[in-house]
XYZ file of C-alpha atoms in Angstrom:
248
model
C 60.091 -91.470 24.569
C 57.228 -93.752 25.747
C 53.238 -92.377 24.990
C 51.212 -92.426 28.665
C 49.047 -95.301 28.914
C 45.654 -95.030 29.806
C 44.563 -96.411 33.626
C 44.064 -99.881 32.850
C 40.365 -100.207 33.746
C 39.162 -103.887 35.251
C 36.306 -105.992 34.086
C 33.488 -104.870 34.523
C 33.865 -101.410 36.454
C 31.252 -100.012 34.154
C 28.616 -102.110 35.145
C 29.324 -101.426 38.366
C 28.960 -97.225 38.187
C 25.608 -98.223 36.218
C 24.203 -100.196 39.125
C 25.514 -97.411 41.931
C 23.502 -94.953 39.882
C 20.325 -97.242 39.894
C 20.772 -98.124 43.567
C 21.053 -94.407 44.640
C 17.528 -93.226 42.046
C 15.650 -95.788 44.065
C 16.063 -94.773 47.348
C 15.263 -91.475 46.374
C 11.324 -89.884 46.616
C 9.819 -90.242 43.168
C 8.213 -86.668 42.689
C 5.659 -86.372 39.460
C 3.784 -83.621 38.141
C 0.170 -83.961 38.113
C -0.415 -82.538 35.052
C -2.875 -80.665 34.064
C -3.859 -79.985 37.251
C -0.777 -79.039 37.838
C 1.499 -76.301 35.261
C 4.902 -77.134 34.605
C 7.575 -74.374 35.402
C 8.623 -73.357 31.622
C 12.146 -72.010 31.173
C 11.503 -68.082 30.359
C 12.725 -68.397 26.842
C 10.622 -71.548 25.994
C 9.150 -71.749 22.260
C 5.708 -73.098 22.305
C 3.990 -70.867 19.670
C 4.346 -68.016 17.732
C 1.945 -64.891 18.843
C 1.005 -61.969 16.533
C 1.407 -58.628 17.238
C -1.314 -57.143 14.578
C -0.854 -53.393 15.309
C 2.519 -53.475 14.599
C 2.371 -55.610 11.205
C 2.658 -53.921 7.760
C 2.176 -56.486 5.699
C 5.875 -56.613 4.323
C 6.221 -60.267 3.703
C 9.679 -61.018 4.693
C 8.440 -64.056 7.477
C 6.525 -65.307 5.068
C 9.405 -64.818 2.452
C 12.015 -66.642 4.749
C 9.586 -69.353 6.291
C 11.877 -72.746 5.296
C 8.524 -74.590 5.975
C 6.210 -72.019 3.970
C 3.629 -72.648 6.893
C 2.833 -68.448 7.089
C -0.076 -67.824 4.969
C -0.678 -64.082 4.075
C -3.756 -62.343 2.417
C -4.078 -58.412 2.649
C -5.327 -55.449 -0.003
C -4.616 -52.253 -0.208
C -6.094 -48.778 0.801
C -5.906 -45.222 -0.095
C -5.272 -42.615 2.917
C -6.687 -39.058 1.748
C -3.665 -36.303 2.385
C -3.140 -35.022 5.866
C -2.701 -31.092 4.572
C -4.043 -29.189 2.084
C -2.349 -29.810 -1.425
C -0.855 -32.723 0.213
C -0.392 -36.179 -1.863
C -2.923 -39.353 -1.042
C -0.656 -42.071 -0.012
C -1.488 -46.490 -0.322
C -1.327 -48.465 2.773
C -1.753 -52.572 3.218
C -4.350 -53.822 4.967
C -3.853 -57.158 6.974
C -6.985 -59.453 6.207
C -5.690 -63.168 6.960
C -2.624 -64.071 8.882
C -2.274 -67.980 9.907
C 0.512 -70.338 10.436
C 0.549 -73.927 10.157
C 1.635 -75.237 13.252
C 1.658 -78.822 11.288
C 4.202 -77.673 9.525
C 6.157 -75.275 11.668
C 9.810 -76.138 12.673
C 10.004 -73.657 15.244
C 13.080 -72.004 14.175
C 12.359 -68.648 14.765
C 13.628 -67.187 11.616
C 9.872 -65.246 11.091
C 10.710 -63.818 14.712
C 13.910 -62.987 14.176
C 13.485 -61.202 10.538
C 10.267 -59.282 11.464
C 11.535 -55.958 11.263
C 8.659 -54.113 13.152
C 8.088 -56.667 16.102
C 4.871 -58.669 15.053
C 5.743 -61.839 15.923
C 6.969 -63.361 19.401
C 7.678 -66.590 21.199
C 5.063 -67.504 23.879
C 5.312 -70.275 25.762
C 1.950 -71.327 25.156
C 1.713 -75.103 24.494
C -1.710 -76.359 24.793
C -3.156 -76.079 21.274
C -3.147 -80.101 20.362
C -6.043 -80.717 18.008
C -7.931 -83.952 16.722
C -7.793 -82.813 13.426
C -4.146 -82.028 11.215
C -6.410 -79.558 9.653
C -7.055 -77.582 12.301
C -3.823 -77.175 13.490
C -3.563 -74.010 11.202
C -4.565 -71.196 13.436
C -5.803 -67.969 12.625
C -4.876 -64.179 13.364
C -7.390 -64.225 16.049
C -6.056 -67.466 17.913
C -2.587 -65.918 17.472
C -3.763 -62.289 19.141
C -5.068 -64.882 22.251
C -1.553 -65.607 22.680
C 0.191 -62.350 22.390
C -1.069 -61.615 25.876
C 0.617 -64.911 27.358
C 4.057 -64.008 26.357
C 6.186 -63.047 29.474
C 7.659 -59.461 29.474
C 11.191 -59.030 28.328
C 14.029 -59.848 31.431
C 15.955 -57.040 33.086
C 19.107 -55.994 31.381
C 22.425 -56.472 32.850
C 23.381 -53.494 34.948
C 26.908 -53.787 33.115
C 25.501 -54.046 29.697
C 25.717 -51.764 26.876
C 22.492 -49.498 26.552
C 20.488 -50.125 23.187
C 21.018 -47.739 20.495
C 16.769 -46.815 20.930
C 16.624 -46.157 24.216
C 19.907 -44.113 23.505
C 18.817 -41.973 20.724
C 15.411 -41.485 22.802
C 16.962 -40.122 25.854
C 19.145 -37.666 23.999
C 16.209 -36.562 21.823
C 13.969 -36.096 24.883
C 16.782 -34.516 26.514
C 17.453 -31.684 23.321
C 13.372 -31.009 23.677
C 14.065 -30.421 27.448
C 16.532 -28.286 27.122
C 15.001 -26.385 24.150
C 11.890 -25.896 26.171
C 13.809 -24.724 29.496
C 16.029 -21.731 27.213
C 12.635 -21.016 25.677
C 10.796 -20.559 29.668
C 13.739 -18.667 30.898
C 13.929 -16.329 27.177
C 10.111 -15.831 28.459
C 10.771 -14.729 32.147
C 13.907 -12.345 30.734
C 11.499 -10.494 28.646
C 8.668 -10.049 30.659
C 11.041 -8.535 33.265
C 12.481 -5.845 30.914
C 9.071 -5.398 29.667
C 7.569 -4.078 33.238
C 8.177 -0.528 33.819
C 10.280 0.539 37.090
C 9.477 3.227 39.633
C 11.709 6.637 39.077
C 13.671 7.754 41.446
C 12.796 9.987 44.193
C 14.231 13.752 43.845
C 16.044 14.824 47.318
C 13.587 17.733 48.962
C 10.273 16.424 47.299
C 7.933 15.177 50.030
C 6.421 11.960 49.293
C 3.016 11.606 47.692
C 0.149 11.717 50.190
C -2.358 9.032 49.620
C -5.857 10.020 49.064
C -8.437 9.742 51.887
C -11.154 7.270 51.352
C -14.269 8.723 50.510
C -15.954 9.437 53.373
C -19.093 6.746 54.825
C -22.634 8.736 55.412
C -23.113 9.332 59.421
C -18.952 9.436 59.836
C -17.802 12.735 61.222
C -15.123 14.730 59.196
C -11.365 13.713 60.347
C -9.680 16.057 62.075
C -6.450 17.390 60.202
C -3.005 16.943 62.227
C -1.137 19.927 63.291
C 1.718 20.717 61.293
C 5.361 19.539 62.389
C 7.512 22.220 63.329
C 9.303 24.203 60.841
C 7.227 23.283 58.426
C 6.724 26.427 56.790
C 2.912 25.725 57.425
C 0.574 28.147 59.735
C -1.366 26.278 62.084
C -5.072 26.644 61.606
C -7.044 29.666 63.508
C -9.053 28.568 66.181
C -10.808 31.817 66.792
C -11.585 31.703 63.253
C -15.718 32.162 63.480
C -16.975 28.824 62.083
C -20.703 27.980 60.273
C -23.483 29.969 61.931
C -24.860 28.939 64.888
C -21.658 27.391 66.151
C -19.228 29.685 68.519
């Protein structure tokens, strides 16, 4: 059985696909950037330089450690933190006192970004940091905290993608405290409920409780007291009776 030959392709063909391509760039409008007054559009993900995070570094070495270049220069001491409680042990912290990276030197690989295990270190797409010196292309902590606040926020996850385990575990602790707090409110409201005394009942044939008349306001006459309902058992007041002296 024969092999397929490949198209049999004629002098110069490739030439001719080169030229097409020219010919078809230069009737096109040329369109250039005037930079710097004009900013290029960076992809989101761009690596320009590396920005520190200080809050959030403990002094633990590893990008520093895994640096191929060994361009992350460290310096920190440590402090003693008196004990939060009574009979409670004093504890040793690190301090962070110099943190630079020599951007002569620097690869960009990321492996300091991706082995920081606290999240000190990100990718901003900061560019503009050519110097006239080599020497002072090794930036300080202070230089890298300017560039923490140019690095873009984090894109929208996929609706259809796994949530992360943190946001996870957060939600279902918030949610334990939430319910916690709601049994503890409605444990609250059941007891204050049995606590409140009720009214007793009212025993058939006992007349209710007449309500005492306010006391009466200086210049008011006396009221008048109602005749008794009928059947009663109640004898009407006398009305011949003689009243105060001097009255008929």
């Amino acid at each position: 059985m024969s092999e397929s030959l490949p198209p049999r392709r004629f002098p110069g063909s490739g030439l001719a696909k080169g030229l097409a391509v020219t010919l078809r760039t230069m009737t096109r409008r040329t369109v250039t950037a005037q930079y710097p007054d004009v900013q290029p559009e960076l992809p989101p993900r761009t690596r320009g330089v590396i920005a520190l995070f200080e809050e959030n570094c403990t002094v633990c070495m590893l990008c520093a450690r895994e640096c191929p270049d060994w361009c992350i220069y460290i310096d920190s001491h440590k402090e003693t933190v008196p004990a939060a409680a009574p009979g409670g042990r004093e504890r040793s912290r690190n301090v962070l006192d110099r943190f630079a990276i020599d951007f002569s030197l620097c690869m960009y690989c990321g492996i300091c970004i991706e082995v920081c295990p606290f999240d000190a270190l990100f990718w901003s797409p900061e560019f503009e940091y050519a110097e006239t010196d080599i020497l002072e292309l090794t930036h300080e902590r202070d230089k890298l905290r300017e560039w923490m606040w140019t690095v873009p926020a984090p894109p929208a996850l996929d609706p259809a993608a796994e949530e992360p385990k943190e946001l996870a575990a957060a939600r279902k602790t918030a949610d334990k405290y939430a319910a916690e707090a709601e049994a503890e409110a409605q444990a609250a409201a059941t007891a204050a409920a049995q606590a409140t005394p009720e009214a007793p009942p009212a025993t058939p044939g006992t007349p209710p409780a007449t309500p005492e008349a306010p006391p009466a306001t200086p210049g008011t006459p006396p009221a008048t007291p109602e005749a008794p309902s009928a059947g009663s058992g109640k004898a009407a007041p006398d009305d011949t009776a003689p009243g105060p002296e001097g009255t008929p």
